[in-house]
Short mmCIF file of C-alpha atoms and ligand atoms in Angstrom, two decimals:
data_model
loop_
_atom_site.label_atom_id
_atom_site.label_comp_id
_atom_site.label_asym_id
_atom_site.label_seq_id
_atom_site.Cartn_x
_atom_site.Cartn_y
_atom_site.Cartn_z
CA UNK A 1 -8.93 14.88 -7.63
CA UNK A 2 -6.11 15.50 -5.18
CA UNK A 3 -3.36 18.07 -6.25
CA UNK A 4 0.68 18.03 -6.17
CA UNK A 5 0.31 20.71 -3.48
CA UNK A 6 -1.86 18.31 -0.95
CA UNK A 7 0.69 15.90 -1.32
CA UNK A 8 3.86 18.87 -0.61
CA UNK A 9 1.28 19.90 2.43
CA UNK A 10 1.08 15.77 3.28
CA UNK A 11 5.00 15.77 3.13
CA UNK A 12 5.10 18.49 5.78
CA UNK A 13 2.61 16.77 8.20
CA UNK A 14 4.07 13.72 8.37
CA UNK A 15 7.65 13.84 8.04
CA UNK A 16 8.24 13.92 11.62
CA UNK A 17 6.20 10.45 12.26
CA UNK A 18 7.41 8.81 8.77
CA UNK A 19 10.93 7.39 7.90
CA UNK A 20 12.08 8.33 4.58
CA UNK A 21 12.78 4.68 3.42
CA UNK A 22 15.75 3.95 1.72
CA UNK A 23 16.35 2.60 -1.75
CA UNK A 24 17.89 -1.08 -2.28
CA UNK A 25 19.25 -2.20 -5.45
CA UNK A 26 20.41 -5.87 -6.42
CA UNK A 27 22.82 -7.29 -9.54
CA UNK A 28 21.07 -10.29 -9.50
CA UNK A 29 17.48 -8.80 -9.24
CA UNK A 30 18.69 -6.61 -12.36
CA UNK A 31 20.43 -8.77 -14.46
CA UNK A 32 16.99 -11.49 -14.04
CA UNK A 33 14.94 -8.24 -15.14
CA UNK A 34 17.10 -7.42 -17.99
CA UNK A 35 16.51 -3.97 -16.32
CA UNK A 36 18.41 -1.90 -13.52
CA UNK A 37 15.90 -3.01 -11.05
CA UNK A 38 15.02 -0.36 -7.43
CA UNK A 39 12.96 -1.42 -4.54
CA UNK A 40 11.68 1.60 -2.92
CA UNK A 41 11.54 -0.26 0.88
CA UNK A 42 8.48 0.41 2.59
CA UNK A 43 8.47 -2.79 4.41
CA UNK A 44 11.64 -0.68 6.33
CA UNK A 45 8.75 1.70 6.91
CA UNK A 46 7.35 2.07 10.82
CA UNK A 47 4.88 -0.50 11.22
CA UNK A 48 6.03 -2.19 8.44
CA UNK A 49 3.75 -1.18 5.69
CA UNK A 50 3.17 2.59 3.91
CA UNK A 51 0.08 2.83 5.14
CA UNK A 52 1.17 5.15 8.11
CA UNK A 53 1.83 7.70 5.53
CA UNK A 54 -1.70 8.50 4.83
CA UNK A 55 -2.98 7.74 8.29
CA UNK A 56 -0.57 10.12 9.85
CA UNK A 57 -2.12 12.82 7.51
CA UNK A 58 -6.24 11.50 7.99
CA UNK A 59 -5.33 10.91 11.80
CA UNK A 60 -3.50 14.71 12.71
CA UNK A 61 -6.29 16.38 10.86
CA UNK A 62 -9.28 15.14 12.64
CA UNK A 63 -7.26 15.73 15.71
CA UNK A 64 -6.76 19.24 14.75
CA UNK A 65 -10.79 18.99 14.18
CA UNK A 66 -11.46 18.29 17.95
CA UNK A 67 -11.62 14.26 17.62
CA UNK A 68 -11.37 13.10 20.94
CA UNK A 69 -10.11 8.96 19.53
CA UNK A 70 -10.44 7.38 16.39
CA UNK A 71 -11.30 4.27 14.94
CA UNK A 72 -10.62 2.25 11.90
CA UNK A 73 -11.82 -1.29 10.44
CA UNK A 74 -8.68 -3.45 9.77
CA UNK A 75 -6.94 -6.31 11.26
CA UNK A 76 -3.91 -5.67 8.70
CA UNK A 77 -1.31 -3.17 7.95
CA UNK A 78 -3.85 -0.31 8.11
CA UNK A 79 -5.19 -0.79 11.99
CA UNK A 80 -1.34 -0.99 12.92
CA UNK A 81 -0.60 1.90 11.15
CA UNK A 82 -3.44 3.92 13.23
CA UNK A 83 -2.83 2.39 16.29
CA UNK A 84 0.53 3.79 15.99
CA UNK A 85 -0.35 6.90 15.25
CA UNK A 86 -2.82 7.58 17.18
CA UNK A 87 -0.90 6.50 20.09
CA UNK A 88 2.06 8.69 18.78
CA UNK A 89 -0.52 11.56 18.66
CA UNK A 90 -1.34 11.19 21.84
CA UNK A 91 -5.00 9.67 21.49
CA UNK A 92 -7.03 6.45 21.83
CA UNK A 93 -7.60 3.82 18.94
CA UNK A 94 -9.99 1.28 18.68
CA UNK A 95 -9.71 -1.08 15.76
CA UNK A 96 -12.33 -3.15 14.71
CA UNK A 97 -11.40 -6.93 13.90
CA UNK A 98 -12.94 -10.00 12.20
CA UNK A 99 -13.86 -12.30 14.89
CA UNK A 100 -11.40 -14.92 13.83
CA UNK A 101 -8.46 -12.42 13.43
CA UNK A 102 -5.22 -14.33 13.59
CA UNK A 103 -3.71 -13.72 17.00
CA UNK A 104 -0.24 -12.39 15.70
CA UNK A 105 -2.13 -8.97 14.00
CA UNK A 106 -4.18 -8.46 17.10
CA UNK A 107 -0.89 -8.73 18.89
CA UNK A 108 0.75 -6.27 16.39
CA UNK A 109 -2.31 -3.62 17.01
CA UNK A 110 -2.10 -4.19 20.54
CA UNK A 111 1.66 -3.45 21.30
CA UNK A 112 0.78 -0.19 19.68
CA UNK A 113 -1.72 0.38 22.38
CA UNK A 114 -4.36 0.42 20.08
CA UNK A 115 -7.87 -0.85 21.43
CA UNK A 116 -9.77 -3.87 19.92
CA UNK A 117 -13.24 -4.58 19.21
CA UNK A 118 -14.46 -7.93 17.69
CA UNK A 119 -17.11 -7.91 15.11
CA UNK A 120 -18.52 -10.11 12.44
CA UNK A 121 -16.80 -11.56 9.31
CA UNK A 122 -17.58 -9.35 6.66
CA UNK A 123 -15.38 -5.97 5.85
CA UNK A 124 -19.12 -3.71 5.51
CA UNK A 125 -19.86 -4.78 8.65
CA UNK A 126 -16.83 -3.85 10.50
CA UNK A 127 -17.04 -0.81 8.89
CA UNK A 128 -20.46 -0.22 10.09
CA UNK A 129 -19.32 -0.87 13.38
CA UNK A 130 -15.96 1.49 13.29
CA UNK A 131 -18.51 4.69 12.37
CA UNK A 132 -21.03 3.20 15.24
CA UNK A 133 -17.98 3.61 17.89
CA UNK A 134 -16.77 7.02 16.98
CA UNK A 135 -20.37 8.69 16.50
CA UNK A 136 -21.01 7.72 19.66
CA UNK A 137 -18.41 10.13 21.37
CA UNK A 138 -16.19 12.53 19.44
CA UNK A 139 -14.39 10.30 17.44
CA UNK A 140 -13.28 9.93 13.52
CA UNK A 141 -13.50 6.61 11.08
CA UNK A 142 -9.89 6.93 9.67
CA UNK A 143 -11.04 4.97 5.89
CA UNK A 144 -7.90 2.96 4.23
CA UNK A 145 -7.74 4.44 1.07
CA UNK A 146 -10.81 6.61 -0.16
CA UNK A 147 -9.76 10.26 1.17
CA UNK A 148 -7.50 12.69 -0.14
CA UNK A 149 -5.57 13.40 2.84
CA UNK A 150 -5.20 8.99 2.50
CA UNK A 151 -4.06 9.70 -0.65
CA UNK A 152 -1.87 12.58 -0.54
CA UNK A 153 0.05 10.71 2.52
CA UNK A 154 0.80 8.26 0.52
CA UNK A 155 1.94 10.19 -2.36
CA UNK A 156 5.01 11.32 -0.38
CA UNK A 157 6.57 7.99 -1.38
CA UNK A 158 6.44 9.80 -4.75
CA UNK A 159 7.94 13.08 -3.73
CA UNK A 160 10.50 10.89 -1.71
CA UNK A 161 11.80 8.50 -4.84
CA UNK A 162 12.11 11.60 -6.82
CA UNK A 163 14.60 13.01 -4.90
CA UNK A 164 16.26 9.69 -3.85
CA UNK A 165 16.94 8.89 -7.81
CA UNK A 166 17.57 11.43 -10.54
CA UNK A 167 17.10 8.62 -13.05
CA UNK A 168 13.84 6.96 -13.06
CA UNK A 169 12.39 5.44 -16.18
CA UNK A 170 9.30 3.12 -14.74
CA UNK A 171 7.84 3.16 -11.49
CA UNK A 172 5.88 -0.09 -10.86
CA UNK A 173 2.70 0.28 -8.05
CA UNK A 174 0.74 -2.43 -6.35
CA UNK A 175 -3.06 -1.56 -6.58
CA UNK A 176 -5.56 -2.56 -3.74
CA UNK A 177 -8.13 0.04 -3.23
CA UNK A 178 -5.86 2.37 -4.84
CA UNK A 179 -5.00 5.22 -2.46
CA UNK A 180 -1.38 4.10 -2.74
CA UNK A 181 -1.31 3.96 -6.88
CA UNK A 182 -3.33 7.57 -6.82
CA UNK A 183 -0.73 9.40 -4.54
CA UNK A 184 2.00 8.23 -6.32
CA UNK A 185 0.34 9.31 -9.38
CA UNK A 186 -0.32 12.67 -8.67
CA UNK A 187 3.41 13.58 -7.39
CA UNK A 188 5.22 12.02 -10.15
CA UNK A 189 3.15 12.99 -13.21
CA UNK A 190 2.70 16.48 -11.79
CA UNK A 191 6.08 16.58 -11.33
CA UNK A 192 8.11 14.61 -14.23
CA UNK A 193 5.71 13.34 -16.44
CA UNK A 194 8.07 11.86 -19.01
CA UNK A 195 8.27 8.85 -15.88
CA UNK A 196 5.89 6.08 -16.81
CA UNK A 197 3.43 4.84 -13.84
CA UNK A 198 2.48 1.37 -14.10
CA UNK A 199 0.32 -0.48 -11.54
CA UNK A 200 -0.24 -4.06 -10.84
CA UNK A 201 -2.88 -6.61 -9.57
CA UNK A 202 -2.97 -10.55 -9.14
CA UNK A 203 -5.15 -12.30 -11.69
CA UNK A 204 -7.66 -12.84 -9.23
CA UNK A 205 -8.29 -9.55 -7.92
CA UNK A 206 -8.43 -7.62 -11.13
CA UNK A 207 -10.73 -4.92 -10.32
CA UNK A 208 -9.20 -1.82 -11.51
CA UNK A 209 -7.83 -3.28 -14.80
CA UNK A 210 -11.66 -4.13 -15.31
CA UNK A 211 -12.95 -0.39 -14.16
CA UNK A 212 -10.75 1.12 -16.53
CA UNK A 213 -11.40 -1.26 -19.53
CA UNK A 214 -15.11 -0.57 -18.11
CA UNK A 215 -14.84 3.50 -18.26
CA UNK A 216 -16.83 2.63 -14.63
CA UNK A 217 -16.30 1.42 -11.10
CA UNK A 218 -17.23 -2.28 -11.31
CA UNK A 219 -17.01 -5.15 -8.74
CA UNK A 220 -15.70 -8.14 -9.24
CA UNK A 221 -16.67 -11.61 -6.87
CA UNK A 222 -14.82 -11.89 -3.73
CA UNK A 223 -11.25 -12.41 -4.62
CA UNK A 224 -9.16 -15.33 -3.46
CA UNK A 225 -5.03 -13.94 -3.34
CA UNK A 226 -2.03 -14.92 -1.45
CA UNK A 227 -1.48 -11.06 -1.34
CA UNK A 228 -3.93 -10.02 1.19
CA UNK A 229 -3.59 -6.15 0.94
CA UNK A 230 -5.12 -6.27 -2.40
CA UNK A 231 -8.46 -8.33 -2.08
CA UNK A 232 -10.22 -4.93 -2.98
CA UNK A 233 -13.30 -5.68 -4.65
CA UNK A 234 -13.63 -2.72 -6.34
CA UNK A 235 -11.44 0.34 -6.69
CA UNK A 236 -11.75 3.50 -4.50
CA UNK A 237 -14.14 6.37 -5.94
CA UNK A 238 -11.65 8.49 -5.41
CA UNK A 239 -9.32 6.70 -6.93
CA UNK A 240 -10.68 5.77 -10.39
CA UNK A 241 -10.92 9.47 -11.91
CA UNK A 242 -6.88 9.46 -11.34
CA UNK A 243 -5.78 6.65 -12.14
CA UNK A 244 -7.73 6.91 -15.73
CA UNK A 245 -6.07 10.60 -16.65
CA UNK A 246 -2.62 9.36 -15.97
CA UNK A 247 -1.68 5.36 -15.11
CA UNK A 248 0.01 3.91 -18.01
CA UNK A 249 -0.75 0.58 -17.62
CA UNK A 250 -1.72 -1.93 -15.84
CA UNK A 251 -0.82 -5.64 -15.56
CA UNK A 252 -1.63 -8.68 -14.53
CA UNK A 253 0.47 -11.93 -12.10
CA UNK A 254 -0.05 -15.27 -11.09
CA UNK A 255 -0.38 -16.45 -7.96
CA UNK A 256 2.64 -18.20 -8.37
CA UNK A 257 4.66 -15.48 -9.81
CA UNK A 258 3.88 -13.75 -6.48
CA UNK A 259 5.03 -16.16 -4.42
CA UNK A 260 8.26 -16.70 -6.53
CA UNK A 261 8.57 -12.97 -6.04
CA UNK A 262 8.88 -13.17 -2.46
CA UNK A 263 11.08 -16.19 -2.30
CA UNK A 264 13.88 -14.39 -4.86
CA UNK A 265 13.73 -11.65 -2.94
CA UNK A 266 14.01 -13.43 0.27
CA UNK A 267 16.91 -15.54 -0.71
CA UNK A 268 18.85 -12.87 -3.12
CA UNK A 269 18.42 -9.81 -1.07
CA UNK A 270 17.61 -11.03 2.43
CA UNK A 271 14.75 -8.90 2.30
CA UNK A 272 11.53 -10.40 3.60
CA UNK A 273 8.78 -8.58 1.66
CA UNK A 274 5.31 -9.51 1.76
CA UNK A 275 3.02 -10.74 -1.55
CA UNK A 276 1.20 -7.60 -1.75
CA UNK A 277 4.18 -5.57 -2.67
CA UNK A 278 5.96 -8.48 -4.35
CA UNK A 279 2.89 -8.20 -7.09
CA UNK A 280 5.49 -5.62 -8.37
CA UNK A 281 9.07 -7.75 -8.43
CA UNK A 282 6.74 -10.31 -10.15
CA UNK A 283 5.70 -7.71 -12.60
CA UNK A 284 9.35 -6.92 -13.14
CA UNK A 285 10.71 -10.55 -12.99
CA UNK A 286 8.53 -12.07 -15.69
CA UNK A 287 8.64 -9.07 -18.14
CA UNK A 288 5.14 -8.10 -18.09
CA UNK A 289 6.76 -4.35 -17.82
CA UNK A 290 8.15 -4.71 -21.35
CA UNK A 291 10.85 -2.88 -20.63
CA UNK A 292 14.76 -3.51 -21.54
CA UNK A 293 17.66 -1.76 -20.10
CA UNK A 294 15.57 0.60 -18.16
CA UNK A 295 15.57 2.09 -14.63
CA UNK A 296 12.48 0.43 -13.14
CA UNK A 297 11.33 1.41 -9.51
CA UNK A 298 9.79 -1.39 -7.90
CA UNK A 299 7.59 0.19 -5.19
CA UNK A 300 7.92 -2.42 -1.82
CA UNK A 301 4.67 -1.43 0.29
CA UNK A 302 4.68 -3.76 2.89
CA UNK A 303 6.93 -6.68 4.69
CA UNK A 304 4.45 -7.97 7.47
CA UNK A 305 4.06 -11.96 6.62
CA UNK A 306 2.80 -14.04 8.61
CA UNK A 307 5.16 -16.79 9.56
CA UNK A 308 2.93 -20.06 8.39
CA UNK A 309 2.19 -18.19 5.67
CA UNK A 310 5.56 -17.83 4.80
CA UNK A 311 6.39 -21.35 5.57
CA UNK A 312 3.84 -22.34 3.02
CA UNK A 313 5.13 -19.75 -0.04
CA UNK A 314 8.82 -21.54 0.42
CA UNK A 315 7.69 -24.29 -0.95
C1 PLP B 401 -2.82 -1.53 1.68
C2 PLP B 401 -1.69 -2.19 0.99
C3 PLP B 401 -1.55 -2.17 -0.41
C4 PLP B 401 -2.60 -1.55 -1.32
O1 PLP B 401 -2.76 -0.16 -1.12
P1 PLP B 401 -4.07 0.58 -1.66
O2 PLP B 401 -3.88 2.00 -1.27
O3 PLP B 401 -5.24 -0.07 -0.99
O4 PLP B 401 -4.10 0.36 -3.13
C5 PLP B 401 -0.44 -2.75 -0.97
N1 PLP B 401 0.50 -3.34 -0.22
C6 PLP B 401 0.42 -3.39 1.12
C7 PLP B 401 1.51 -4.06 1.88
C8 PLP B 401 -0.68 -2.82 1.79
O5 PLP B 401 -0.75 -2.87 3.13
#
């Protein structure tokens, strides 16, 4: 398990790349909560997403190792975020794809100068393909979620919120593979313990609420979710270990409540957030938080949405 002190040393690394994101509140988001609802605003983050928290971390350490490029296996908010900072860092990317990769994220990767490489349909094999490239010359695989430098990066958001708000009752986490949920984790309950942690996951992709209830990693079937960044399988190895000594709970949405997420917040706030992060407003929204009255940290990872997917959630 990662410590507070990676995630102080991760804070350090990559303050100078990441944006401290600001905090947006709402009456109406509250007052439909019965809670004083915060969105912690990630999708204000560079690149969009959180993910260049932890990448920023991986990616200036294996530099600092003698890594001549790196290379990662994501068409989504992760291959941005290492595209970016690689190219901020001063060396090459290559970023391997799905084959039919929808041309607006190869776009995205691209106008961060990252390099692409089409390969396959399946996530293993892409991965295969990512450690293939970077064994061949000097490079590093830069992995989404299971590392602890991954982790600690992201944990900043942790060290961030507790400095942005002196009054936090509930902090609520989308879970993918979990390196977002685990950093969080470990800076908050190391820090102020009395704050409850609670993650979330759509119905269909419910593999860490299974794990736990399991006492074991287990894999579910291939998950079918509007909110793409959380399709995980099955939870990190890292990740599992933490999340069992200190989440508090985890819940469950609907397809639908996801999607009604993003519209409310589209329409109330003018925010445009994307489903994986709206798993949490959801959560929030239809009182699966059990909470009344509380200050509740809604934790907004991401706001890259793909237009006619967008067009199809307004409905
Ligand atoms: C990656 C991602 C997540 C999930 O993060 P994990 O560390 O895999 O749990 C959630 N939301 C967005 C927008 C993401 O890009």
């Amino acid at each position: 398990m990662i410590s507070l002190s990676d995630v102080r040393v991760a804070r350090e690394n990559v303050f100078q790349v990441v944006k401290a994101t600001p905090i947006l509140q709402s009456a109406q988001l509250s007052n439909r909560c019965g809670n004083r609802v915060f969105l912690k605003a990630e999708h204000l983050q560079k690149t969009g997403a959180f993910k260049i928290r932890g990448a920023a971390n991986k990616v200036k350490q294996v530099v600092g190792k003698g890594a001549t490029f790196v290379t990662a296996a994501s068409s989504g908010n992760h291959g941005q975020a290492v595209a970016y900072i690689a190219k901020k860092l001063g060396i090459r990317a290559t970023i391997v794809v799905p084959d039919d990769v929808i041309q607006n994220k190869l776009a995205a990767i691209q106008a961060y100068h990252g390099g692409i490489e089409k390969c396959g349909r399946t996530p293993s094999e892409r991965l295969r393909r990512a450690e293939q490239l970077a064994s061949e010359g000097g490079g590093a695989v830069i992995p989404p979620y299971d590392d602890p430098l991954i982790i600690a990066g992201q944990g900043t958001i942790g060290l961030e919120l507790l400095d942005q708000l002196d009054e936090i009752d509930i902090v609520v986490v989308p879970i993918g593979g979990g390196g977002l949920i685990s950093g969080i984790l470990t800076a908050i309950k190391e820090i102020k313990p009395s704050v409850k942690v609670i993650g979330v996951e759509p119905e269909t992709a419910n593999d860490t609420c299974i794990s736990l209830q399991n006492g074991a990693i287990t894999s579910i079937s291939q998950t079918a979710t509007v909110a793409d960044g959380l399709r995980a399988t099955q939870p990190g190895n890292l990740k599992l270990p933490i999340v069992q000594h200190y989440v508090d709970d985890i819940v469950l949405v609907s397809e639908e409540q996801i999607k009604d997420a993003v519209r409310f917040v589209l329409e109330r706030m003018k925010q445009l957030i994307e489903p994986s992060s709206a798993v949490t407003v959801a959560a929030a929204i239809y009182d699966k938080i059990g909470a009344c009255e509380k200050n509740i940290v809604c934790v907004i990872s991401g706001g890259n949405v793909d237009l006619s997917q967008l067009a199809k959630m307004m409905v």
